[in-house]
XYZ file of C-alpha atoms in Angstrom:
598
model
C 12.411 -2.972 0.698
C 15.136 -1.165 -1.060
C 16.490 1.794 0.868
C 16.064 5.550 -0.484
C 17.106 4.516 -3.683
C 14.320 4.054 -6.474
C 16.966 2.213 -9.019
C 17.872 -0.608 -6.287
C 15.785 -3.454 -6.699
C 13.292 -4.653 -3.698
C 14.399 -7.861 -2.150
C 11.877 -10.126 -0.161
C 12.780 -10.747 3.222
C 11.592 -14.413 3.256
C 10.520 -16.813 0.647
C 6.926 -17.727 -0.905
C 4.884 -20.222 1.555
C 1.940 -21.599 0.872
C 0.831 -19.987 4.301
C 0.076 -16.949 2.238
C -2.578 -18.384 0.060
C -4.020 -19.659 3.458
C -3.712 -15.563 4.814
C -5.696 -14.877 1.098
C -8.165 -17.307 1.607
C -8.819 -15.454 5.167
C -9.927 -12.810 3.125
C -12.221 -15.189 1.198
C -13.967 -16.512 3.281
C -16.170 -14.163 4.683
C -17.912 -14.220 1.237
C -17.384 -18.044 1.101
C -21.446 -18.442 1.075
C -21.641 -16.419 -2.172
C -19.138 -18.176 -3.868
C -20.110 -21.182 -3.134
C -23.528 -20.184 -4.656
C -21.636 -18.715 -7.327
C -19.614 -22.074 -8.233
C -23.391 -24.004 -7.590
C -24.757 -21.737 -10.481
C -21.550 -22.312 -12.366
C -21.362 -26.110 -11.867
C -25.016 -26.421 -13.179
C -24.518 -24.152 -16.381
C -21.470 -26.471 -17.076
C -23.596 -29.573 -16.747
C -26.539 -28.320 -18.721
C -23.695 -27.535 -21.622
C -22.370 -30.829 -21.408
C -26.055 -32.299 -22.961
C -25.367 -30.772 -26.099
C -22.540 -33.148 -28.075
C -24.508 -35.708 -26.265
C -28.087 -34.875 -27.761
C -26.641 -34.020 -31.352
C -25.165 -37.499 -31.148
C -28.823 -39.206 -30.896
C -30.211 -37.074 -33.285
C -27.403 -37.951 -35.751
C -27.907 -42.185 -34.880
C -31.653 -42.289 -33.627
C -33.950 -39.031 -35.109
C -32.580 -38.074 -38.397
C -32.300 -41.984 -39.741
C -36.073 -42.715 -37.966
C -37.260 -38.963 -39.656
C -38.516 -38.103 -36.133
C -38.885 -34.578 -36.571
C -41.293 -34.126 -33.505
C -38.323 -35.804 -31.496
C -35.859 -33.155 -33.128
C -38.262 -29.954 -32.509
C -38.492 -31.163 -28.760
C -34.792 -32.456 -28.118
C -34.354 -28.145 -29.756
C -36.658 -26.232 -27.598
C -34.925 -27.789 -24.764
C -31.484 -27.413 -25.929
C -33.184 -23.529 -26.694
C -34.169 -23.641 -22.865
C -31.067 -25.279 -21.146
C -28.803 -21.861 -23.066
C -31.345 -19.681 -21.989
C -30.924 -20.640 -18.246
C -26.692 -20.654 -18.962
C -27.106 -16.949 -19.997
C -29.482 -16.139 -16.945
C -26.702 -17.681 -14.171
C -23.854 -16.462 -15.933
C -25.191 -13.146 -15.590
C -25.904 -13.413 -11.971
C -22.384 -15.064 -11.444
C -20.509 -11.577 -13.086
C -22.802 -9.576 -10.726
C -21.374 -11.638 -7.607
C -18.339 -12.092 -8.586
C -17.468 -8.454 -9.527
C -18.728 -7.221 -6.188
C -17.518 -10.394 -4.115
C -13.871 -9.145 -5.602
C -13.999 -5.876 -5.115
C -15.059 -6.561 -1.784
C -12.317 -8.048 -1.063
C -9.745 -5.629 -2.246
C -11.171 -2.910 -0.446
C -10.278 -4.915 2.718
C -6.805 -5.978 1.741
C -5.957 -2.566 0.843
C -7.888 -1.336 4.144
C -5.854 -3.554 5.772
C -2.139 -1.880 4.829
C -3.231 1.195 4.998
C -4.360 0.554 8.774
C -1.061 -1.130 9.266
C 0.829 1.527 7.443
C -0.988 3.813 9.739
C 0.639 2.305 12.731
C 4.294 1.733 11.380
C 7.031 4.356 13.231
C 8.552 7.188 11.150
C 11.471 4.761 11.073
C 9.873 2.758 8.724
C 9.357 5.613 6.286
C 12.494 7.210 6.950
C 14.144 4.743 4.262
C 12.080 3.848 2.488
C 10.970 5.632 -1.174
C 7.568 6.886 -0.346
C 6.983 5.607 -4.149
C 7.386 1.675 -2.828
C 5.026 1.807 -0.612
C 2.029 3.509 -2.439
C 2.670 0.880 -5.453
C 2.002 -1.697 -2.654
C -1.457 -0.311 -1.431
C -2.944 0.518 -5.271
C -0.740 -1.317 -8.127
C -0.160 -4.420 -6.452
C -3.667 -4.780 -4.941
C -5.614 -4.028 -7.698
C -3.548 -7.018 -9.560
C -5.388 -9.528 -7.598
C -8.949 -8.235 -8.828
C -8.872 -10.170 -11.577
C -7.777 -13.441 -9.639
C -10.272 -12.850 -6.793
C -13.288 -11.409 -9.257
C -13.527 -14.193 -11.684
C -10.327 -16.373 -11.386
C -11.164 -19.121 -8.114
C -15.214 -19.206 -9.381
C -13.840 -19.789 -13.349
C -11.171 -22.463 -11.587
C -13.534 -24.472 -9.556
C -16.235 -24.642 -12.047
C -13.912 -25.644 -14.644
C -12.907 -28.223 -12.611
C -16.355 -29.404 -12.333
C -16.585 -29.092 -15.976
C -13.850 -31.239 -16.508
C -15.423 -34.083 -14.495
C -18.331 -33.792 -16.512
C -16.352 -33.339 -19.938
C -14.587 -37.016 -18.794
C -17.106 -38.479 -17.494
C -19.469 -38.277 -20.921
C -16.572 -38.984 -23.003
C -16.255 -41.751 -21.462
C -19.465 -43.051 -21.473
C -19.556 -42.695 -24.815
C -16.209 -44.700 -25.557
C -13.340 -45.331 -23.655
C -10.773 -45.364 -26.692
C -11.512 -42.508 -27.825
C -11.422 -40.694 -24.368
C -7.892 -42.225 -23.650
C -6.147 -40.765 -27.108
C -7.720 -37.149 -25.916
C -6.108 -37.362 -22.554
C -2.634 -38.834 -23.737
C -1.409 -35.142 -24.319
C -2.215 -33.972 -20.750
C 1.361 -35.796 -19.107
C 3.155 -33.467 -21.835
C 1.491 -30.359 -20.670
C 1.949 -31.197 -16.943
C 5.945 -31.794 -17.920
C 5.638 -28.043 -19.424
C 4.136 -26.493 -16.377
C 6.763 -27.844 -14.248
C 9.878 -26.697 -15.892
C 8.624 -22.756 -16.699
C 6.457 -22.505 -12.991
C 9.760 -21.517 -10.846
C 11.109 -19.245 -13.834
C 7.635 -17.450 -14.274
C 7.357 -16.395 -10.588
C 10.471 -14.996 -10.289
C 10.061 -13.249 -13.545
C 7.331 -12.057 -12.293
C 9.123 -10.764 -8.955
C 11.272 -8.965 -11.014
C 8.429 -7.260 -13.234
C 7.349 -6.147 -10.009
C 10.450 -4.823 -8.855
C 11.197 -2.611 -11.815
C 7.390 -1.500 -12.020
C 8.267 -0.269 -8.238
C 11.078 1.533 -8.972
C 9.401 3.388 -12.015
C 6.666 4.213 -9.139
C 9.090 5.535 -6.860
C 10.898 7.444 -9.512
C 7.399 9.294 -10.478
C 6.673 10.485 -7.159
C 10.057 11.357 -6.453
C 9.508 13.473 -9.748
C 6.322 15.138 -8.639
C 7.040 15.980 -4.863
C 10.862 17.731 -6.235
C 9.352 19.392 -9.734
C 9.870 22.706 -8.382
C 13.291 22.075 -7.819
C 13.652 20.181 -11.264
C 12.544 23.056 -12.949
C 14.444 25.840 -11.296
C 17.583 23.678 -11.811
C 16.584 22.823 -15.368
C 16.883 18.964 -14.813
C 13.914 18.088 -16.782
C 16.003 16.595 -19.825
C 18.014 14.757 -17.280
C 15.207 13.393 -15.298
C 13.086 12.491 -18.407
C 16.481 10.239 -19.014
C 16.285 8.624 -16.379
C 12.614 8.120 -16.254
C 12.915 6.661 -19.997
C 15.842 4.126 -18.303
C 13.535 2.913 -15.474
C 10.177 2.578 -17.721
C 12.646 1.032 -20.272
C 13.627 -1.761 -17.948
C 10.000 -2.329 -16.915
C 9.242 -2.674 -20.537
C 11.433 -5.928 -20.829
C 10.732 -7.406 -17.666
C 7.035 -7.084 -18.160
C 7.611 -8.560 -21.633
C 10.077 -11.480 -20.349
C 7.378 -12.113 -17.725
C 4.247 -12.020 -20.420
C 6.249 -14.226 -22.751
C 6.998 -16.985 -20.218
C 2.949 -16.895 -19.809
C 2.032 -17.423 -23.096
C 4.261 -20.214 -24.084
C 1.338 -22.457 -21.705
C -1.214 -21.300 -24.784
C 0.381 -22.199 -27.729
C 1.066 -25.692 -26.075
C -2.720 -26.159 -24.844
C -3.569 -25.816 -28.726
C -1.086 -27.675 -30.242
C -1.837 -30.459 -27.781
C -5.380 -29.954 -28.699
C -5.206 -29.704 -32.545
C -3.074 -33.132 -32.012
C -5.419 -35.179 -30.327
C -8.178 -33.517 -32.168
C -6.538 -35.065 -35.213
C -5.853 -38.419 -33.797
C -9.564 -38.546 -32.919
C -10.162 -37.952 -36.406
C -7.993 -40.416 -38.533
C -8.814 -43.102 -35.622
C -12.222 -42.494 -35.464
C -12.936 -42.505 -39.475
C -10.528 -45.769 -39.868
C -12.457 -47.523 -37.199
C -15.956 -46.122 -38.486
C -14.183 -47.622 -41.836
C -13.316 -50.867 -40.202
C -16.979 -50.986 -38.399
C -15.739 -51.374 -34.688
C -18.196 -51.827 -32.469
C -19.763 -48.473 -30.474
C -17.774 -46.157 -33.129
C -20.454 -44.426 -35.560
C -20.636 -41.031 -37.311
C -22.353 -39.650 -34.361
C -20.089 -40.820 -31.297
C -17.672 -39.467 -33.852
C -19.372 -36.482 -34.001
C -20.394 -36.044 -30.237
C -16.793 -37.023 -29.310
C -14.996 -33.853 -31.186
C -17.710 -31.947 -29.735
C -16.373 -32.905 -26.331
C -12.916 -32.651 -27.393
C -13.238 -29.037 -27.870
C -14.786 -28.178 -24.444
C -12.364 -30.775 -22.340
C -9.415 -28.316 -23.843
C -10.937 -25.158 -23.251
C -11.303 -25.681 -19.021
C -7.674 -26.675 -19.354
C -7.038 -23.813 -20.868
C -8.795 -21.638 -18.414
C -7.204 -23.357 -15.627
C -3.544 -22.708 -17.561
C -4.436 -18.558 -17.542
C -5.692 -19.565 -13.679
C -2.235 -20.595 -13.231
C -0.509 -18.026 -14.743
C -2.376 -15.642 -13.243
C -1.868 -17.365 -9.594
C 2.018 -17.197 -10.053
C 1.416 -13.215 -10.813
C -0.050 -12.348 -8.163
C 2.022 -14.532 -5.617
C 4.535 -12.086 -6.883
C 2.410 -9.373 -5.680
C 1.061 -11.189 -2.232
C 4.395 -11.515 -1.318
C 4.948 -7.455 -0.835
C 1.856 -7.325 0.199
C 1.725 -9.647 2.864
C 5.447 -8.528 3.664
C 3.985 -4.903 4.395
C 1.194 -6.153 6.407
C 3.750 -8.344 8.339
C 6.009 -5.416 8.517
C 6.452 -5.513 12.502
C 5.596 -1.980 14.381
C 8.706 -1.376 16.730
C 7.020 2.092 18.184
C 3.832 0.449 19.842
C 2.287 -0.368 23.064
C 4.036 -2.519 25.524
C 1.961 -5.339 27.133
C 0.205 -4.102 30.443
C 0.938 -0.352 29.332
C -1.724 2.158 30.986
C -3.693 4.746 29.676
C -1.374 8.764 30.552
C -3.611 10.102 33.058
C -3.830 14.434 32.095
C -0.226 14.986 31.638
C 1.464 18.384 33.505
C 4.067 18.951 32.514
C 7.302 17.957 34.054
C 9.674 16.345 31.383
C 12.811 14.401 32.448
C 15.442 12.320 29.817
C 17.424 10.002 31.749
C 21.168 8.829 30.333
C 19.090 8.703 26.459
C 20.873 6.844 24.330
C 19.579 6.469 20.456
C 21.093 5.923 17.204
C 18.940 5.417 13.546
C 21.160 2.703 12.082
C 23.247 -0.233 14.759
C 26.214 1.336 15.529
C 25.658 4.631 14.790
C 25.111 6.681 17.917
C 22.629 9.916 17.755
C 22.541 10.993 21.725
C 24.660 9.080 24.003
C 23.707 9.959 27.767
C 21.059 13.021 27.412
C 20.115 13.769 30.520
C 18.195 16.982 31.823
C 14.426 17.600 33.503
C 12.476 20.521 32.210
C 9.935 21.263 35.375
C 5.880 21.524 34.523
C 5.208 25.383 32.287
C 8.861 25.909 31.578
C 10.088 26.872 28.130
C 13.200 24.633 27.009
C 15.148 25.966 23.713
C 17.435 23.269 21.684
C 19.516 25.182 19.678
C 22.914 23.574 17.699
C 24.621 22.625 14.807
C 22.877 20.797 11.589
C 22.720 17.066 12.677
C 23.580 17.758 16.187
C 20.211 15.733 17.514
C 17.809 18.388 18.188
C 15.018 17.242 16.379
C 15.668 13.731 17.553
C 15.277 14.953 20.912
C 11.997 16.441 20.538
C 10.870 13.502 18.632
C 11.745 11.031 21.089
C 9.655 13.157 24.079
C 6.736 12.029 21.243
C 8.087 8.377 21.461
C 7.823 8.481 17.783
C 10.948 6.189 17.866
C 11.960 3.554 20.643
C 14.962 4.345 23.088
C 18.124 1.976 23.007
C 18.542 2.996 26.845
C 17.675 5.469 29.138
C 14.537 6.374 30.084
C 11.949 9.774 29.510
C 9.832 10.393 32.012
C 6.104 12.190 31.849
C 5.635 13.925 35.233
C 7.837 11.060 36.817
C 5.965 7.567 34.645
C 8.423 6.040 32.054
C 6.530 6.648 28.627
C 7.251 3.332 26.906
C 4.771 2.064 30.142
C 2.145 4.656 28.924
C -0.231 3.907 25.604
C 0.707 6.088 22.833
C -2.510 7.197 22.302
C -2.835 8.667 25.360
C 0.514 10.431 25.277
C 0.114 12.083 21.655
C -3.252 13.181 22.666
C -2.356 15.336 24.963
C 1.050 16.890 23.359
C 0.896 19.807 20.321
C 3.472 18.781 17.559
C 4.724 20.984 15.062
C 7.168 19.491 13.234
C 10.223 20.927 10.616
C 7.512 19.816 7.744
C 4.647 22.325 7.545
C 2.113 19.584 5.584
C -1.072 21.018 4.665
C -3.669 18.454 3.682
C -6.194 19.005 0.644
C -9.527 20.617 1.799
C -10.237 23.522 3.859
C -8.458 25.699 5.955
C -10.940 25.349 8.833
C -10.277 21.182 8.416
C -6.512 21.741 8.742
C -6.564 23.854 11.574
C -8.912 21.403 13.107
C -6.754 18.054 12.534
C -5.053 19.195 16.066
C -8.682 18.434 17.643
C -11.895 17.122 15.706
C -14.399 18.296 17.933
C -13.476 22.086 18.217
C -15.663 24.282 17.082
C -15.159 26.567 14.810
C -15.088 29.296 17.316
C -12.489 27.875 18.694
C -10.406 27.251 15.730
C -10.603 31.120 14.789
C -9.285 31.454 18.404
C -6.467 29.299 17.579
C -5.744 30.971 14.482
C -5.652 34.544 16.040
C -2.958 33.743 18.259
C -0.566 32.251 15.675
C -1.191 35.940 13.873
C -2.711 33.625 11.284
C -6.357 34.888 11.212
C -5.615 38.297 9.056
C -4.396 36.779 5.910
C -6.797 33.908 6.182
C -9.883 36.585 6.070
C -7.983 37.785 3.104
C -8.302 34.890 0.908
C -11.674 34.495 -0.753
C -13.487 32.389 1.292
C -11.981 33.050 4.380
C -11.536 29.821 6.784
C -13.646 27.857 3.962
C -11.038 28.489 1.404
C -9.732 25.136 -0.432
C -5.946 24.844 -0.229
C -4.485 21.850 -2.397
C -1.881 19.104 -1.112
C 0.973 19.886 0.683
C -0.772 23.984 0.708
C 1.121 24.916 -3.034
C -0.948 27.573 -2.736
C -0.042 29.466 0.526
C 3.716 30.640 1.113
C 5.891 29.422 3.341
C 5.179 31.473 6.402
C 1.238 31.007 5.822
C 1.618 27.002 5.713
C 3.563 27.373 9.265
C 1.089 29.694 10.686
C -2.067 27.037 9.677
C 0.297 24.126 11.258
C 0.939 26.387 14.447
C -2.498 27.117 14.794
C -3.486 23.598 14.401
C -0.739 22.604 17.529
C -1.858 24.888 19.558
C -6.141 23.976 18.859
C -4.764 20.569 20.973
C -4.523 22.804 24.090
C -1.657 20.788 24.909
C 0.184 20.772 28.249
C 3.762 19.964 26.019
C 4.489 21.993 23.409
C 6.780 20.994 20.752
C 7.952 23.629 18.058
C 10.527 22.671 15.282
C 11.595 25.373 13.899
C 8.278 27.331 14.408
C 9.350 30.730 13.136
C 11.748 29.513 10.411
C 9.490 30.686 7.713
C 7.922 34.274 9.344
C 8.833 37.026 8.575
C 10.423 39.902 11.099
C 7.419 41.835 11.466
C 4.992 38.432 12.238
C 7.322 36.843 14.100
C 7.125 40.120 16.667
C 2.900 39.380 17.082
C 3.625 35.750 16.931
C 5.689 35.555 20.027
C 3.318 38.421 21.761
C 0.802 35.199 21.456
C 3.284 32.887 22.046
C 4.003 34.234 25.333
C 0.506 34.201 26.609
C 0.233 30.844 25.495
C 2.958 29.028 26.811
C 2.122 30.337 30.112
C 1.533 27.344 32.522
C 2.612 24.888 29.662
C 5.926 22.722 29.005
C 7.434 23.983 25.539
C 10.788 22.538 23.680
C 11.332 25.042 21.008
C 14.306 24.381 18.344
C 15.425 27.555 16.428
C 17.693 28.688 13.983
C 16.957 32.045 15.250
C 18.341 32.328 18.509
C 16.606 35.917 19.530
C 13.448 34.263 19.465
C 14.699 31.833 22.482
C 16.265 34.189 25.012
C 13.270 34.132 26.873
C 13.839 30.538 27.516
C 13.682 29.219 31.024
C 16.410 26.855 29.810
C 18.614 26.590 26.596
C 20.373 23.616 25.791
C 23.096 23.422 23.553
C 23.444 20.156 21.449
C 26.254 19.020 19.551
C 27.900 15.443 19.109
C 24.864 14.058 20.348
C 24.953 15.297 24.181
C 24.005 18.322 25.733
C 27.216 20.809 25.864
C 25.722 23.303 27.504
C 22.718 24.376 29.724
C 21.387 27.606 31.289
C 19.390 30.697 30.733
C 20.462 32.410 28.180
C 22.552 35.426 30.242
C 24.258 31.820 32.223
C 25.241 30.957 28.813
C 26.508 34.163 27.223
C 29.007 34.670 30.660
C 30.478 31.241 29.718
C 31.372 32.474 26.507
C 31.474 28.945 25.044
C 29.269 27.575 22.075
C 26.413 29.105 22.392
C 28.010 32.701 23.184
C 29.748 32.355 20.061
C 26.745 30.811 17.678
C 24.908 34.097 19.035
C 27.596 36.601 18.457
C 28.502 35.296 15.263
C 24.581 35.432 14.036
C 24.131 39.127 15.656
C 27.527 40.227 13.908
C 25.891 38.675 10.118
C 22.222 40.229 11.035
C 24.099 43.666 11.313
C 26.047 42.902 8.605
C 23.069 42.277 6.054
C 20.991 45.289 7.213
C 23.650 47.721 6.413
């Protein structure tokens, strides 16, 4: 998948098997018993159809010349009950169908979003978040059609066709062989356009995900759009991207519909060669030719094209969504690097005592994030990671997390090597607040309580109260019950971090992670905040990153981080009397606080 780019086309990682449509079929075949009751309803409606050319033919040569009008009123009210049972199964067949499809879509789709569920923030670290929704709805939903109505329509019409042949051939076998001299030509035609439709329809795809990832891109940055007045510049570029979708959507559509006009050219041409034989040998008075076999026959000739017609939109449709099952298979195959290694244990109650030994991890081959790390951070201590913009700090914290895997080194839990440990039962037990304050749609109460389902919401209040975050969410109208909408555009700043604080700490975790915690407070909350703080992170293992470095000299331990190793490391008066990094980062941001509050 392209990388952080939304005008870079996707690439596939491997090419189309037919294992796929075997992985699609999996998905089938649960509901294989009511499709195959489907295709038996199906099969019969197509035979009872097939009577009719057939019975107009002996009323043509046997009951019309003989004036056998009782003959013609009963050959009617059957032909009157044989549509009325057609109507009745195809009726039942849309009702299957529809849900049999939609059935099946909701477990595809269940299925990536499980997997996507499971894939490490590597994975979505480079990838537009745009790409991958397009995957789970767009693409998806472009099978519906395939799996609703397209296999029961195929495998019917097949049927059909066997049917179609086999009574125009027992009717006469020179007439049946000029109808199916123009299927070679159409078989020809399907084999030179099949390789350029699929990848015409890859690129369709490609340009449609790029629009995607454009759009959300859009959405997530509008604020910043419109305080930078971009919005002529983006609409540009939106118009550029939807542009190019345009014509590959149209290239792709056009390559489909040159199968059509063939089917009914072919068609019309036999149809007329039926004709002009059939009338000069009706002329000429060859045997087992008359006016009805003539007439029965072009009754057939019109339903044998029509099931090749519907299997030519099968087709087409087939080689559009292969297009599609490829990404989506490819996302479902995406492998998950961050996951349980074989024989890994459940973490028994965790207490605290963190240790990184000689951590080594880079992003990208080759590119080296912390080389060595190495320090132990003993069970209730506080540990502050303070440093330069890229220096690793939140790398560090997210590692302790093993929300990314180690190229060396080890971190230990209270002495057991993590990557041995289920990561279940390591998150469970650690309270995460990350850089990126996300507040989900729905309550306040429900946010708070996505650190632990089953608190009450006693407890949640509790939470809540220490962050300092209980005051302002009594102010709002409905208190805890109040409805906050995606990503909290309705709370500032500080209020989003105090919900995601609370919602940490609910965990009653014995490590506590804090990325930049406070960043978003102001002064006079910050002051309460760390009065709860400090009653909180009594008996518990904190790592604490912050910008603001008098909300960390309380620290047991500060480490400084810069080039991707620790610098420094002491208290916070051990680090001041060495009057290196840190000394100077702290002197330097006391001299500008001054400075601005004169």
């Amino acid at each position: 998948m392209a990388r952080n780019k939304y005008d870079i086309d996707e690439t596939l990682q491997s090419e189309f098997s037919f294992e796929q449509l075997k992985r699609l079929y999996s998905y089938i075949k649960p509901h294989r018993k009511d499709m195959i009751f489907t295709i038996i309803l199906m099969v019969i409606s197509s035979a009872l159809s097939m009577f009719t050319p057939r019975i107009l033919m002996t009323i043509m040569d046997d009951y019309i010349p003989n004036k056998n009008i009782r003959g013609i009123v009963t050959i009617s009210l059957l032909l009157l009950l044989f549509n009325l049972i057609i109507v009745v199964f195809l009726r039942m067949k849309i009702h299957i169908t529809t849900r049999l499809g939609q059935n099946i879509i909701h477990q595809i789709r269940s299925d990536i979003f499980n997997h996507l569920q499971e894939l490490p923030f590597s994975y979505y670290d480079d990838r537009p978040h745009g790409k991958i929704q397009v995957r789970v709805v767009n693409y998806v939903n472009s099978l519906s059609d395939l799996l609703s109505n397209g296999i029961v329509n195929t495998i019917t019409d097949l049927f059909s066709l066997f049917f179609i042949v086999a009574f125009m051939l027992s009717i006469n076998i020179r007439l049946s062989l000029i109808c199916l001299l123009g299927l070679p030509v159409l078989m020809a035609l399907i084999f030179i356009i099949k390789k350029k439709q699929r990848v015409a329809w890859q690129i369709s795809s490609n340009k449609s995900s790029n629009l995607n990832a454009y759009i959300a891109e859009s959405i997530n940055g509008i604020r910043v759009t419109q305080s930078f007045v971009r919005e002529q510049e983006n609409i540009k570029i939106f118009n550029s991207l939807s542009n190019n979708y345009s014509k590959a959507w149209m290239n792709a559509v056009r390559l489909n519909f040159l199968l059509w006009p063939a089917i009914d050219n072919i068609s019309t041409l036999t149809t007329a060669a039926v004709y002009t034989l059939g009338v000069a040998w009706i002329d000429n008075q060859i045997p087992g030719i008359t006016i009805g076999v003539l007439i029965a026959f072009t009754g057939y000739i019109g339903r044998f094209w029509a099931p090749i017609n519907t299997l030519a939109s099968f087709y087409n449709s087939l080689l559009t969504a292969i297009s599609y099952l490829e990404r989506i298979m490819e996302t479902i195959d995406e492998p998950v690097l961050v996951k349980d290694m074989e024989g890994a244990a459940a973490m028994p109650p965790i207490k605290g005592t963190v240790e990184f030994k000689d951590v080594c991890f880079s992003y990208e081959d080759g590119i080296r994030i912390l080389n060595k790390v190495s320090f132990k951070a003993n069970q209730g201590e506080s540990f502050a990671i303070v440093g330069p913009t890229g220096a690793g700090k939140t790398t560090i914290i997210n590692l302790i997390s093993r929300f990314y895997n180690l190229d060396s080194g080890e971190i230990l839990i209270d002495g057991i090597d993590i990557s041995k440990a289920t990561i279940k039962s390591l998150r469970k037990q650690m309270g995460v607040m990350l850089q990126d304050s996300f507040i989900f749609s729905g309550t306040i109460m429900d946010n708070i309580r996505y650190g632990n389902m089953e608190a009450t919401d006693e407890q949640v209040m509790t939470a809540a109260k220490t962050v300092c975050a209980h005051d302002f969410i009594m102010g709002l109208e409905n208190g805890y019950y109040t409805e906050v909408n995606e990503r909290g555009s309705r709370l500032s700043a500080g209020q989003r971090q105090l919900i995601s604080f609370a919602r940490a700490l609910l965990a009653d975790p014995k490590i506590l992670i804090l990325d930049e915690a406070t960043s978003s407070i102001d002064t006079e909350t910050e002051i309460l905040l760390q009065e709860g703080l400090s009653k909180l992170l009594v008996g518990r293992t904190s790592f604490i990153i912050a910008h603001r470095l008098s909300t960390i000299k309380n620290s047991s331990c500060i480490l400084y981080v810069d080039g991707g190793s620790i610098q420094e490391m002491g208290n916070h008066e051990e680090l001041m009397k060495l009057k290196g990094n840190y000394h100077d980062l702290f002197v330097s941001q006391y001299e500008f606080l001054n400075e601005s509050t004169k």
